[in-house]
Short mmCIF file of C-alpha atoms in Angstrom, two decimals:
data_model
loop_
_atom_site.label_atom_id
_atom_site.label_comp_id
_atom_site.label_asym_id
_atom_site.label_seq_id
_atom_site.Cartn_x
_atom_site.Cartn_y
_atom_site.Cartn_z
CA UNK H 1 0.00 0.00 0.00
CA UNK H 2 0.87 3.28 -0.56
CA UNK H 3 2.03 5.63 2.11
CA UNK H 4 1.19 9.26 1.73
CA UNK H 5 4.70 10.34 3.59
CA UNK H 6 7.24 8.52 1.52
CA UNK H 7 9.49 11.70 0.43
CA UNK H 8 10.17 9.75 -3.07
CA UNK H 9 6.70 11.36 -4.47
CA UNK H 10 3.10 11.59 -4.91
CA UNK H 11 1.14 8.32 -5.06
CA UNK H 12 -1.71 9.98 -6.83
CA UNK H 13 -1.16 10.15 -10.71
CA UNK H 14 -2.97 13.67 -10.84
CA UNK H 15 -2.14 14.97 -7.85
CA UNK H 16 1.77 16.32 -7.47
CA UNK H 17 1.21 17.75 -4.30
CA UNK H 18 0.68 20.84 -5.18
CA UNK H 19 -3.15 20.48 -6.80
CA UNK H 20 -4.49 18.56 -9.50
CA UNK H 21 -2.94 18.83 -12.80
CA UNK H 22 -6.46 18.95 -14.21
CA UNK H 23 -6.98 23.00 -12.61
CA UNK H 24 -4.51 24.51 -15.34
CA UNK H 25 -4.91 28.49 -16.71
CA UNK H 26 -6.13 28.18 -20.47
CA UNK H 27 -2.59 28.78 -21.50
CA UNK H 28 -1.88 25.40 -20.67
CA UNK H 29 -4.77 23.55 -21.85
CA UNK H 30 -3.65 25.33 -25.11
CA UNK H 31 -0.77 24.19 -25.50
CA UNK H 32 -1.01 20.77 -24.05
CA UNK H 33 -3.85 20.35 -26.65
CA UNK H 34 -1.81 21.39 -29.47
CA UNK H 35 1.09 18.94 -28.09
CA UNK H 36 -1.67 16.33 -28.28
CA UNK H 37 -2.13 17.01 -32.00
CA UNK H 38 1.74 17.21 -32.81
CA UNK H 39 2.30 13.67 -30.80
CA UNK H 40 -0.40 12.66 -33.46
CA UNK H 41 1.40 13.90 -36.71
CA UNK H 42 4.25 11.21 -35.26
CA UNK H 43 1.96 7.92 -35.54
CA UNK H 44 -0.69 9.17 -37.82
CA UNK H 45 0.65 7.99 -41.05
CA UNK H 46 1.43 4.58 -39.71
CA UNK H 47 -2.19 2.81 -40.59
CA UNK H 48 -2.00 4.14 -44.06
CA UNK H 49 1.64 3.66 -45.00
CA UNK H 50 0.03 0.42 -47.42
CA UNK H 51 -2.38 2.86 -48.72
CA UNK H 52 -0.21 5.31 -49.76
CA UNK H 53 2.38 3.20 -51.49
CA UNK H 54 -0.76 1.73 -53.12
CA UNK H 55 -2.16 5.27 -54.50
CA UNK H 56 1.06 7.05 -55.68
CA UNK H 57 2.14 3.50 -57.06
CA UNK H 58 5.46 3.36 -54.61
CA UNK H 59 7.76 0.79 -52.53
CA UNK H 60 7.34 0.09 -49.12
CA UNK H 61 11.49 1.71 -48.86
CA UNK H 62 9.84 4.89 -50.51
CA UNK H 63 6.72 5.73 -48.20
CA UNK H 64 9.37 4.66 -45.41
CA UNK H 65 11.03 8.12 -46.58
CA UNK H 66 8.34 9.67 -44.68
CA UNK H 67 9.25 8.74 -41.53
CA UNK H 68 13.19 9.33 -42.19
CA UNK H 69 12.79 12.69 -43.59
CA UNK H 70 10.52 13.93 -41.16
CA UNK H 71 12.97 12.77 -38.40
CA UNK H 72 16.08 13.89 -39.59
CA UNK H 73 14.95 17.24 -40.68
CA UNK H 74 13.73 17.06 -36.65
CA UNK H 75 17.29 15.60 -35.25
CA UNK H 76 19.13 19.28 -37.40
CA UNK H 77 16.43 21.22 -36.24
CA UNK H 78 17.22 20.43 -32.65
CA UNK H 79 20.17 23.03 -33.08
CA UNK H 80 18.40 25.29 -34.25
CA UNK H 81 15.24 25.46 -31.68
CA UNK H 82 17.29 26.75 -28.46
CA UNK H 83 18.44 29.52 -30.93
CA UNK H 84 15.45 30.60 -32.36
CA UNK H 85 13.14 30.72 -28.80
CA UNK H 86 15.75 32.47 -26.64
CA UNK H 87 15.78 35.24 -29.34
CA UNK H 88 11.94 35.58 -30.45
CA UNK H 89 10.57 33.68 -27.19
CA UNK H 90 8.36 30.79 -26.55
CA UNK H 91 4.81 32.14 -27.79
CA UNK H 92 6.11 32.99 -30.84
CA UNK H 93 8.54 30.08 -31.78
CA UNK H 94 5.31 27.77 -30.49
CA UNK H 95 3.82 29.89 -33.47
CA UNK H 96 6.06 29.88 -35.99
CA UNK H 97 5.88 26.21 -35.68
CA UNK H 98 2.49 25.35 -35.67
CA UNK H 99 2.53 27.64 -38.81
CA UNK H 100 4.97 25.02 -40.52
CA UNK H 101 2.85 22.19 -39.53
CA UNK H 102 0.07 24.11 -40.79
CA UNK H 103 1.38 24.64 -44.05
CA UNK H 104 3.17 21.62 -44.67
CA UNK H 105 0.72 18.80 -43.32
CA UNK H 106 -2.13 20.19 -45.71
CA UNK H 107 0.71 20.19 -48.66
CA UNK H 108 1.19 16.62 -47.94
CA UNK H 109 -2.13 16.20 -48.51
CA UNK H 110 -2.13 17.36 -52.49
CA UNK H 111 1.09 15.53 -52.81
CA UNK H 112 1.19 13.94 -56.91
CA UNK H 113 3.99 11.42 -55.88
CA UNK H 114 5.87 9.93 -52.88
CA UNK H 115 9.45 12.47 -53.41
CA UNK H 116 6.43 15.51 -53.07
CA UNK H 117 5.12 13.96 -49.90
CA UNK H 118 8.43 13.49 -48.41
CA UNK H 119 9.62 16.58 -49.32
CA UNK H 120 6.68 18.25 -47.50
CA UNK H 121 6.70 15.75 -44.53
CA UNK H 122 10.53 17.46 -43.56
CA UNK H 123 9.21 20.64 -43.80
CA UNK H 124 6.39 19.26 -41.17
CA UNK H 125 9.95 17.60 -39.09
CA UNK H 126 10.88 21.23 -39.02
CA UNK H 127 7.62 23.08 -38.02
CA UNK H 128 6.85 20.16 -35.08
CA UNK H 129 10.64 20.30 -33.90
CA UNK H 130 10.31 24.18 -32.98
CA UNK H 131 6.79 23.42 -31.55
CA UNK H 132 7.68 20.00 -29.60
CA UNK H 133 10.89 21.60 -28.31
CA UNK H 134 9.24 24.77 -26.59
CA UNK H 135 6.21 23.39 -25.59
CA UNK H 136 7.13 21.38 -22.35
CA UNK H 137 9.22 25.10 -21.25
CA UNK H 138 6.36 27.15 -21.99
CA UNK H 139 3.88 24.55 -20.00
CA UNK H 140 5.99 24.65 -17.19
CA UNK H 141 6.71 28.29 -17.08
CA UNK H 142 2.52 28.54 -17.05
CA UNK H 143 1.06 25.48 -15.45
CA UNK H 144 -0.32 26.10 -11.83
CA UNK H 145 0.55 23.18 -9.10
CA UNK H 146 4.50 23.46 -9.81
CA UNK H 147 6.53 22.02 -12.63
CA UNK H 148 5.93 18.41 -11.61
CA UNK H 149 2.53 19.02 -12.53
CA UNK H 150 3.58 20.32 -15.65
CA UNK H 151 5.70 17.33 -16.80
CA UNK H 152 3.18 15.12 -15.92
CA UNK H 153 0.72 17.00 -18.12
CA UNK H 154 3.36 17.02 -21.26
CA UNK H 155 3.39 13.23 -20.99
CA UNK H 156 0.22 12.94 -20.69
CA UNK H 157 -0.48 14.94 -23.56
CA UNK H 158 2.54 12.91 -25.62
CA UNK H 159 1.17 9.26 -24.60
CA UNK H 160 -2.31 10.73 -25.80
CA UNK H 161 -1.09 11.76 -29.00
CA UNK H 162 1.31 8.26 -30.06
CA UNK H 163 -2.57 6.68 -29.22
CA UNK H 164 -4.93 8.54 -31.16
CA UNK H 165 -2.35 9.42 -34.14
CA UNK H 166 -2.74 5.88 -36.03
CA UNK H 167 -6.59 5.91 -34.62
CA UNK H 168 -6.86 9.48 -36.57
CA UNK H 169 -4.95 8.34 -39.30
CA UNK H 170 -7.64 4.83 -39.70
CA UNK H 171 -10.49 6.43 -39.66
CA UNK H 172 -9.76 9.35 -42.00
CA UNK H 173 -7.33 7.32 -43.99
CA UNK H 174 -10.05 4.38 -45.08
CA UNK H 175 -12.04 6.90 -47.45
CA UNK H 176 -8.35 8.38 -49.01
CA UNK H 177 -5.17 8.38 -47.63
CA UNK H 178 -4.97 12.10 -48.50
CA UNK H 179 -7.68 12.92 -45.38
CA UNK H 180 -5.48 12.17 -42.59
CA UNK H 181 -3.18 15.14 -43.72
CA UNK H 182 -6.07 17.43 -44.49
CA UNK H 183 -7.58 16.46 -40.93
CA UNK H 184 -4.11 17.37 -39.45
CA UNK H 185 -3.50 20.66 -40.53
CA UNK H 186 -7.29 21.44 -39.44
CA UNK H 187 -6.50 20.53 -35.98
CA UNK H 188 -3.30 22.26 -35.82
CA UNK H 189 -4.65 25.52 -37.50
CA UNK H 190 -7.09 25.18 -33.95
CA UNK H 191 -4.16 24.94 -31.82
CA UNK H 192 -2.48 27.92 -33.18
CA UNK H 193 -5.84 30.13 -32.86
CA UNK H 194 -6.03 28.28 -29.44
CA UNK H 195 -2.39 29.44 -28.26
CA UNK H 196 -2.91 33.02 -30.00
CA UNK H 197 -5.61 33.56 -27.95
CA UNK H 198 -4.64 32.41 -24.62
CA UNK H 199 -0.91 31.48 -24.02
CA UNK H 200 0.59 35.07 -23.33
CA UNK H 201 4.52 36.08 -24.52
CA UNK H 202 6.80 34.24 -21.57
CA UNK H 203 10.01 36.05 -20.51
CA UNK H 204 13.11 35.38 -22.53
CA UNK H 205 16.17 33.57 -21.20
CA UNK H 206 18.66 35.97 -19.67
CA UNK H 207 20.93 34.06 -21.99
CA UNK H 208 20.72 33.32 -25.56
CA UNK H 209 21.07 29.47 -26.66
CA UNK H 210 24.15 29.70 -29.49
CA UNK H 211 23.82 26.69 -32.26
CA UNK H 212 26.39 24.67 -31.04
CA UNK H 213 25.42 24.34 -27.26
CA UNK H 214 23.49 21.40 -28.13
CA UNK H 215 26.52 20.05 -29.12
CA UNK H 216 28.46 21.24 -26.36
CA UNK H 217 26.03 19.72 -23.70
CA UNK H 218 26.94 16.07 -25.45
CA UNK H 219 30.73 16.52 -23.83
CA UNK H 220 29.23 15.51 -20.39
CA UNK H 221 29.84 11.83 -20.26
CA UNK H 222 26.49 11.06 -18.41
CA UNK H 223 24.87 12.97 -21.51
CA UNK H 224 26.71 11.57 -24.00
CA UNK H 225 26.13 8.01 -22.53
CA UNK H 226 22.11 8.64 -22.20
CA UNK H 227 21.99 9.51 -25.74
CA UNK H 228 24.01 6.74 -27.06
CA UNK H 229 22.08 4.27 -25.73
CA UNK H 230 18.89 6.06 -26.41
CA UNK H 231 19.80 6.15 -30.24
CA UNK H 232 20.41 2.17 -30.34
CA UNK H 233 17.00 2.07 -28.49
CA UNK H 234 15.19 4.33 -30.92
CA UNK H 235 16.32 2.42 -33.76
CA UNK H 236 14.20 -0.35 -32.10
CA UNK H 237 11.24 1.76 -30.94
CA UNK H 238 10.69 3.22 -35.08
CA UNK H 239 11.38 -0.42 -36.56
CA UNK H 240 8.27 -1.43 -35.27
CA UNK H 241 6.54 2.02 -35.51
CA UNK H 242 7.78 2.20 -39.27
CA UNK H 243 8.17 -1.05 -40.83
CA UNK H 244 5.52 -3.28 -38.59
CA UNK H 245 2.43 -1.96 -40.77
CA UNK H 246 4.07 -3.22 -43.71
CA UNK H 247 4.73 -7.02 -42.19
CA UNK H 248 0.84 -6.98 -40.51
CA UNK H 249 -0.73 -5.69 -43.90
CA UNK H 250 -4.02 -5.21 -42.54
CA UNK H 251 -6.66 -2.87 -43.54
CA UNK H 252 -6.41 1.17 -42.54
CA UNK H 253 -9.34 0.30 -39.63
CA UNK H 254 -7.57 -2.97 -38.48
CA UNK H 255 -3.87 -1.64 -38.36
CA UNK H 256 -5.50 1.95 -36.53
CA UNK H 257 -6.92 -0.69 -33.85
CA UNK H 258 -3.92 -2.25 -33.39
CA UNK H 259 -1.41 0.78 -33.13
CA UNK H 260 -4.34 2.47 -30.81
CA UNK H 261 -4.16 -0.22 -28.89
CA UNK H 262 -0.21 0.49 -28.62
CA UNK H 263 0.20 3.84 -28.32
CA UNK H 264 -2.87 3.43 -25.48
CA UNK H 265 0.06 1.36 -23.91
CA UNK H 266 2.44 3.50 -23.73
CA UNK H 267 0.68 6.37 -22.91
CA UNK H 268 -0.50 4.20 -19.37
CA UNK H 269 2.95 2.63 -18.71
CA UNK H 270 4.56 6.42 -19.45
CA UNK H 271 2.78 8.64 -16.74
CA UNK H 272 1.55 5.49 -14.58
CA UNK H 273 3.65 2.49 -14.35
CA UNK H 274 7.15 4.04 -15.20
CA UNK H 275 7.43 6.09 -12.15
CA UNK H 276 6.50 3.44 -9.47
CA UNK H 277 8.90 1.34 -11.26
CA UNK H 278 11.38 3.77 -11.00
CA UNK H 279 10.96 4.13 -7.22
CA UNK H 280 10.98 0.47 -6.66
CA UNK H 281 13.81 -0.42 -8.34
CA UNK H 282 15.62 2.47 -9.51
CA UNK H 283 15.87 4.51 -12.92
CA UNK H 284 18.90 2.21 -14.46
CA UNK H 285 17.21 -1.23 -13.42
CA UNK H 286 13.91 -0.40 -14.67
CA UNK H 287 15.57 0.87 -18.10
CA UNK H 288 17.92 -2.23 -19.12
CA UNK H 289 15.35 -4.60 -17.86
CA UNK H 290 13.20 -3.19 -20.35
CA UNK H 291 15.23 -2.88 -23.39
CA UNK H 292 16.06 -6.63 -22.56
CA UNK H 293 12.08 -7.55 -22.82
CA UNK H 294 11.88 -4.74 -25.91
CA UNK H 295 14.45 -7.08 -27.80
CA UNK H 296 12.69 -10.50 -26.75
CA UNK H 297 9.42 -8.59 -28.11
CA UNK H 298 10.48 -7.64 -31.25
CA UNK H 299 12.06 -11.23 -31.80
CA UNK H 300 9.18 -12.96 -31.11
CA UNK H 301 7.14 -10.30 -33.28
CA UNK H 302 9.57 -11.00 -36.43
CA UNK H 303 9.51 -15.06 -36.64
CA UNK H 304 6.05 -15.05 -34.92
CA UNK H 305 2.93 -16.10 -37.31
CA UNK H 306 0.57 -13.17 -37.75
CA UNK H 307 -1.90 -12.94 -34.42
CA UNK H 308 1.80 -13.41 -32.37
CA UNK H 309 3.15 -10.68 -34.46
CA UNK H 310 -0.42 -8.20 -33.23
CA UNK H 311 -0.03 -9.02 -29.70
CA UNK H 312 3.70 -8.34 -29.81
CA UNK H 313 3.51 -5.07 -31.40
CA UNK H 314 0.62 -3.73 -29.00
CA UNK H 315 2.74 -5.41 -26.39
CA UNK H 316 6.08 -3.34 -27.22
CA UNK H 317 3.84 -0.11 -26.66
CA UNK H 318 4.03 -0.54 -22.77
CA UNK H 319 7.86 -1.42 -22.83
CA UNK H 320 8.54 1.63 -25.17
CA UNK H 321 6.62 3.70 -22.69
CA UNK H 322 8.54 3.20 -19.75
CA UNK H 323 11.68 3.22 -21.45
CA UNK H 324 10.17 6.95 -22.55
CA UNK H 325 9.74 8.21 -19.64
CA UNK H 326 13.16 6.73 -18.12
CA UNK H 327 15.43 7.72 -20.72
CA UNK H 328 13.68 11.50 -20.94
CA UNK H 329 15.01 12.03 -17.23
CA UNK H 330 17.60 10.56 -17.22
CA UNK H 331 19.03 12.71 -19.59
CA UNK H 332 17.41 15.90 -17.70
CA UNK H 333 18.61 14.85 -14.52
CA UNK H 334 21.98 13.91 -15.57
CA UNK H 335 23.44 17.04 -16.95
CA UNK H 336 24.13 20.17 -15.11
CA UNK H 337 23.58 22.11 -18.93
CA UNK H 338 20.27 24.06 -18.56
CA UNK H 339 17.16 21.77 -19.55
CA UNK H 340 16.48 23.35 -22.96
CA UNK H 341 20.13 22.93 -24.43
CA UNK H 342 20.59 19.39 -22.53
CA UNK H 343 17.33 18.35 -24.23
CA UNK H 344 18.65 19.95 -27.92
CA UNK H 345 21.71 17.97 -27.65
CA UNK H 346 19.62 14.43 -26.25
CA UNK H 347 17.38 14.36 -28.98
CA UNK H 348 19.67 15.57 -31.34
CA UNK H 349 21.39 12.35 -31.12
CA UNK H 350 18.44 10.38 -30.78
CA UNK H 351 16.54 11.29 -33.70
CA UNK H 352 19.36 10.29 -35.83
CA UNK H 353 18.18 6.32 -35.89
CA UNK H 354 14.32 7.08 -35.96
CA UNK H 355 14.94 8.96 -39.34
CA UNK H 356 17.47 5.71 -40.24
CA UNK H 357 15.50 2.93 -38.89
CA UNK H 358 12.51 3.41 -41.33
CA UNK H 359 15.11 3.58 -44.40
CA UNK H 360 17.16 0.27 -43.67
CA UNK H 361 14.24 -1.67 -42.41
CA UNK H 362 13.08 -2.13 -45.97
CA UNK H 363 16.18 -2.65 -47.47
CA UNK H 364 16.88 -4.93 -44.96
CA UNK H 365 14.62 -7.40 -45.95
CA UNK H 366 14.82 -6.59 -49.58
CA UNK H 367 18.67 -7.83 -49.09
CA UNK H 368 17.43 -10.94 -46.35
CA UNK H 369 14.11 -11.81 -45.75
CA UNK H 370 11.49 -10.11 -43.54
CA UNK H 371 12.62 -11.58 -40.23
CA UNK H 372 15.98 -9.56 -40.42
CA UNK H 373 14.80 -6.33 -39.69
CA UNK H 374 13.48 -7.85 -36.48
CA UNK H 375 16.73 -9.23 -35.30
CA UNK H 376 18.14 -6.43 -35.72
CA UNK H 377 16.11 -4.09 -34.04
CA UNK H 378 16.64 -6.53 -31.40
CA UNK H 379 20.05 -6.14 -31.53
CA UNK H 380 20.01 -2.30 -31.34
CA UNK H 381 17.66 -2.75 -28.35
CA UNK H 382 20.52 -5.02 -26.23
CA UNK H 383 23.26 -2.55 -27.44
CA UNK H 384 21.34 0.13 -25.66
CA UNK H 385 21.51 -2.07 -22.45
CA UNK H 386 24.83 -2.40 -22.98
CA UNK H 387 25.57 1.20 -22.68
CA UNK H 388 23.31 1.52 -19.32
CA UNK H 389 25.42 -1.22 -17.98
CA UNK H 390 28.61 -0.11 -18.86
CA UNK H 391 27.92 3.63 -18.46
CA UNK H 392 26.20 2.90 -15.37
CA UNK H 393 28.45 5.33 -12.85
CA UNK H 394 27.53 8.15 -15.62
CA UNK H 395 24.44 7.45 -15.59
CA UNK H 396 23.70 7.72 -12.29
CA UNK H 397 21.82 11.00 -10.74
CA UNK H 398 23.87 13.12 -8.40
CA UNK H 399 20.75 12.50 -5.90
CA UNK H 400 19.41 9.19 -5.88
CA UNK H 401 18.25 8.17 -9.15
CA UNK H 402 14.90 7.24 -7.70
CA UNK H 403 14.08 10.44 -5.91
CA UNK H 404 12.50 13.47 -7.24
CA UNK H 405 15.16 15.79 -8.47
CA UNK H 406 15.09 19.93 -8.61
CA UNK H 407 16.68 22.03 -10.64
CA UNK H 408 16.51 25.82 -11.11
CA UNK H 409 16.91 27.41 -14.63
CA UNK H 410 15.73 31.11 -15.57
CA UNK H 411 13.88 31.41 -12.24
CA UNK H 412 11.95 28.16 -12.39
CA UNK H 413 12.22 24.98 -10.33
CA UNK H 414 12.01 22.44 -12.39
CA UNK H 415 10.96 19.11 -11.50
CA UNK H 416 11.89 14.80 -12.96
CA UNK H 417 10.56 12.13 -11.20
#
C-alpha cells in the first residue's frame, strides 16, 4: 500500500502535491492540446503507409522516406530550436511552428507522388521540432501546481497523441489516404488560434542558446552516454513504428486498432507504471530490464505467425513507454547544462536512428528476408543495455536516481521524477 509520507513522491497520478494537474490556466490547456495534436502527426501515417504506397504506385522503402525525412529534418532542427526561442521567445517560436505544420501537413495532402510527400513531410519535421521543443518550457513556465505538474501533463499529452495518431490516421485514412493530412493541418490551424488567444509572450532567457550548445552539452559523459544508448534504443522503438504496418498488412481500420491499442500502452505505462517502477527499483534497473524484454518482443514479433506478431507489437507499446519516460530524465537529470540545451543535444542524437531505422528496415529485408529487420532491431535494443550497464556510474543522478530531483533554470524549479 501506498504511504502518503514517503518523500520519493506523490502516489496519486494527478495529484503532485501541489493540486491537480487537471486546474490549469487556459494557457496550458492550449498548448497541451496542441502537443496532443503534434504527438499525433508522429503515428498518424502509420495505418496508411500500405495505402499510400498503393495510390502514388510506390515501394514500401519509398513511403518509409516519410518517416526518415521527417525525423532527420527534426534531429538538425534540434540546433536550431534553443536559438530561435531564446531570441523571439516561446509564444512565438510555439507559433512559428504550428505555422509550418500548418502549411506543410495540408501540402502533404495534395502531394502527386511519394518524393512531393516526403519533401513536405521534412518541412512538417521542421515546423513540429520548434513546436515539440518549446512546448514542455512554456507549459511549465505557465502550469499552476508546480513544474511536476507540468511534466506530468506534457506526458500525458505525448502518450495521448502516439494513441490517437494511427486511430486518426484509420479512420480518416479508409475513405483516401490524403484525409489524414487534411484532418491534421485542421486541428493544428485550432491549436495555433487556441495558443494566439490564450498562451501570453513568456520572458526570454537571460541568456541566448548559441547553435552549437546542443553540441556542447553532449561533452558531459552522463549525456553523452544517455543519448548513445537512447539512439540504439530508438532504432528499435521506429522499426516497429515504421516497418511493422508493412509485415501486418491489414486494412487502414484494423492496423488503426492495433497501433491504438499500442500507443494506449504507452501512454498508461509512461505517466503510470514508469514512475513506481522507478521508485521500486531504480531509474537504471527499470531501463535495461526493459530494453532486454523490448528485444525478446520484437524477436518474437519477427519469426512469430501473424496474431503473435499483433499481440507483440501492441505489447512493445508498454515497454517503449517506460523506457520513454526513463530515458527523458535521465538525460534531464543527468546534466548540469540548462534543460532546454541538454534536451537539444539528447534528442539531437536520438533522432538520428528514428529517421534511419525506417530507411534500412526495408532494405533490410529486400537484401534478407522479412525476419531480419526484427533481429536487428533486437540487436540495437541489447546494445542500448549495454551502454546503461557499462555507463552505469555516468548514468547515475547526483541524488538518488529514484528520488525526485530539482533544478533551477531562468527562475523556475524544475521538476523529474
Amino acid at each position: 500500500m501506498d504511504d502518503p509520507t514517503d518523500p520519493t513522491g506523490p502516489r496519486d497520478p494527478f495529484d503532485t502535491g501541489a493540486g491537480s494537474i487537471l486546474r490549469q490556466p487556459k494557457s496550458v490547456w492550449a498548448t497541451a492540446g496542441a502537443s496532443v495534436v503534434a504527438f499525433m502527426g508522429i503515428g498518424l501515417v502509420d495505418p496508411i503507409l500500405p495505402s499510400i504506397a498503393k495510390g502514388l504506385d510506390a515501394t514500401a522503402g519509398q513511403v518509409s522516406l516519410l518517416f526518415t525525412s521527417y525525423f532527420l529534418i527534426t534531429a538538425l532542427a534540434m540546433l536550431v530550436t534553443g536559438f530561435v526561442s531564446s531570441r523571439i521567445g516561446g509564444r512565438k517560436t510555439l507559433l512559428l511552428g504550428l505555422a509550418l505544420v500548418v502549411v506543410f501537413a495540408g501540402l502533404s495532402g495534395t502531394s502527386g507522388s511519394v518524393g512531393e510527400l516526403v519533401g513536405f513531410r521534412a518541412g512538417w519535421g521542421l515546423g513540429n521540432a520548434l513546436f515539440v521543443s518549446t512546448a514542455l518550457a512554456v507549459i511549465v513556465g505557465a502550469a499552476a501546481g508546480g513544474s511536476a505538474a507540468a511534466i506530468l501533463l506534457y506526458e500525458s499529452a505525448l502518450g495521448l497523441g502516439m494513441a490517437c495518431g494511427p486511430l486518426l490516421g484509420a479512420l480518416l485514412g479508409d475513405a483516401s489516404w490524403r484525409y489524414p493530412f487534411f484532418g491534421t493541418a485542421a486541428l493544428m490551424a485550432v491549436g495555433f488560434l487556441c495558443i494566439a488567444a490564450f498562451l501570453k509572450e513568456q520572458p526570454k532567457p537571460a541568456r541566448r542558446t548559441s547553435l552549437l550548445d546542443p553540441v556542447r552539452a553532449l561533452g558531459h559523459g552522463g549525456l553523452a552516454s544517455v543519448a548513445a544508448s537512447a539512439f540504439f534504443y530508438n532504432y528499435t522503438f521506429f522499426t516497429v513504428l515504421a516497418f511493422t504496418p508493412f509485415v501486418l498488412d491489414m486494412s487502414p481500420y484494423r492496423s488503426g486498432a492495433v497501433f491504438f491499442a499500442w500507443g494506449l500502452l504507452l501512454a498508461v505505462f509512461s505517466v503510470l507504471v514508469a514512475p513506481r517502477l522507478q521508485r521500486r527499483f531504480g531509474s537504471l534497473k527499470v531501463l535495461g530490464s526493459s530494453l532486454v524484454l523490448l528485444a525478446a518482443d520484437v524477436l518474437v514479433l519477427g519469426y512469430g505467425d501473424h496474431t503473435t506478431a499483433v499481440v507483440c507489437t501492441v505489447l512493445s507499446g508498454a515497454l517503449i513507454g517506460v523506457n520513454n519516460t526513463v530515458y527523458t530524465e535521465l538525460a534531464l537529470g543527468v546534466s548540469d547544462a540548462p534543460r532546454p540545451v541538454t534536451s537539444a543535444g539528447y534528442n539531437f542524437v536520438r533522432w538520428f536512428a528514428a529517421a534511419a531505422a525506417p530507411y534500412f528496415a526495408p532494405k533490410i529485408e529486400e537484401w534478407t528476408d522479412v525476419r531480419i529487420p526484427f533481429v536487428v532491431a533486437a540487436v540495437t535494443a541489447l546494445l542500448g543495455a549495454l551502454v546503461v550497464v557499462v555507463r552505469r556510474r555516468a548514468l547515475t543522478h547526483e541524488a538518488e536516481e529514484s528520488q525526485p530531483r530539482h533544478a533551477t533554470e531562468d527562475g523556475v524549479t524544475v521538476f523529474a521524477n
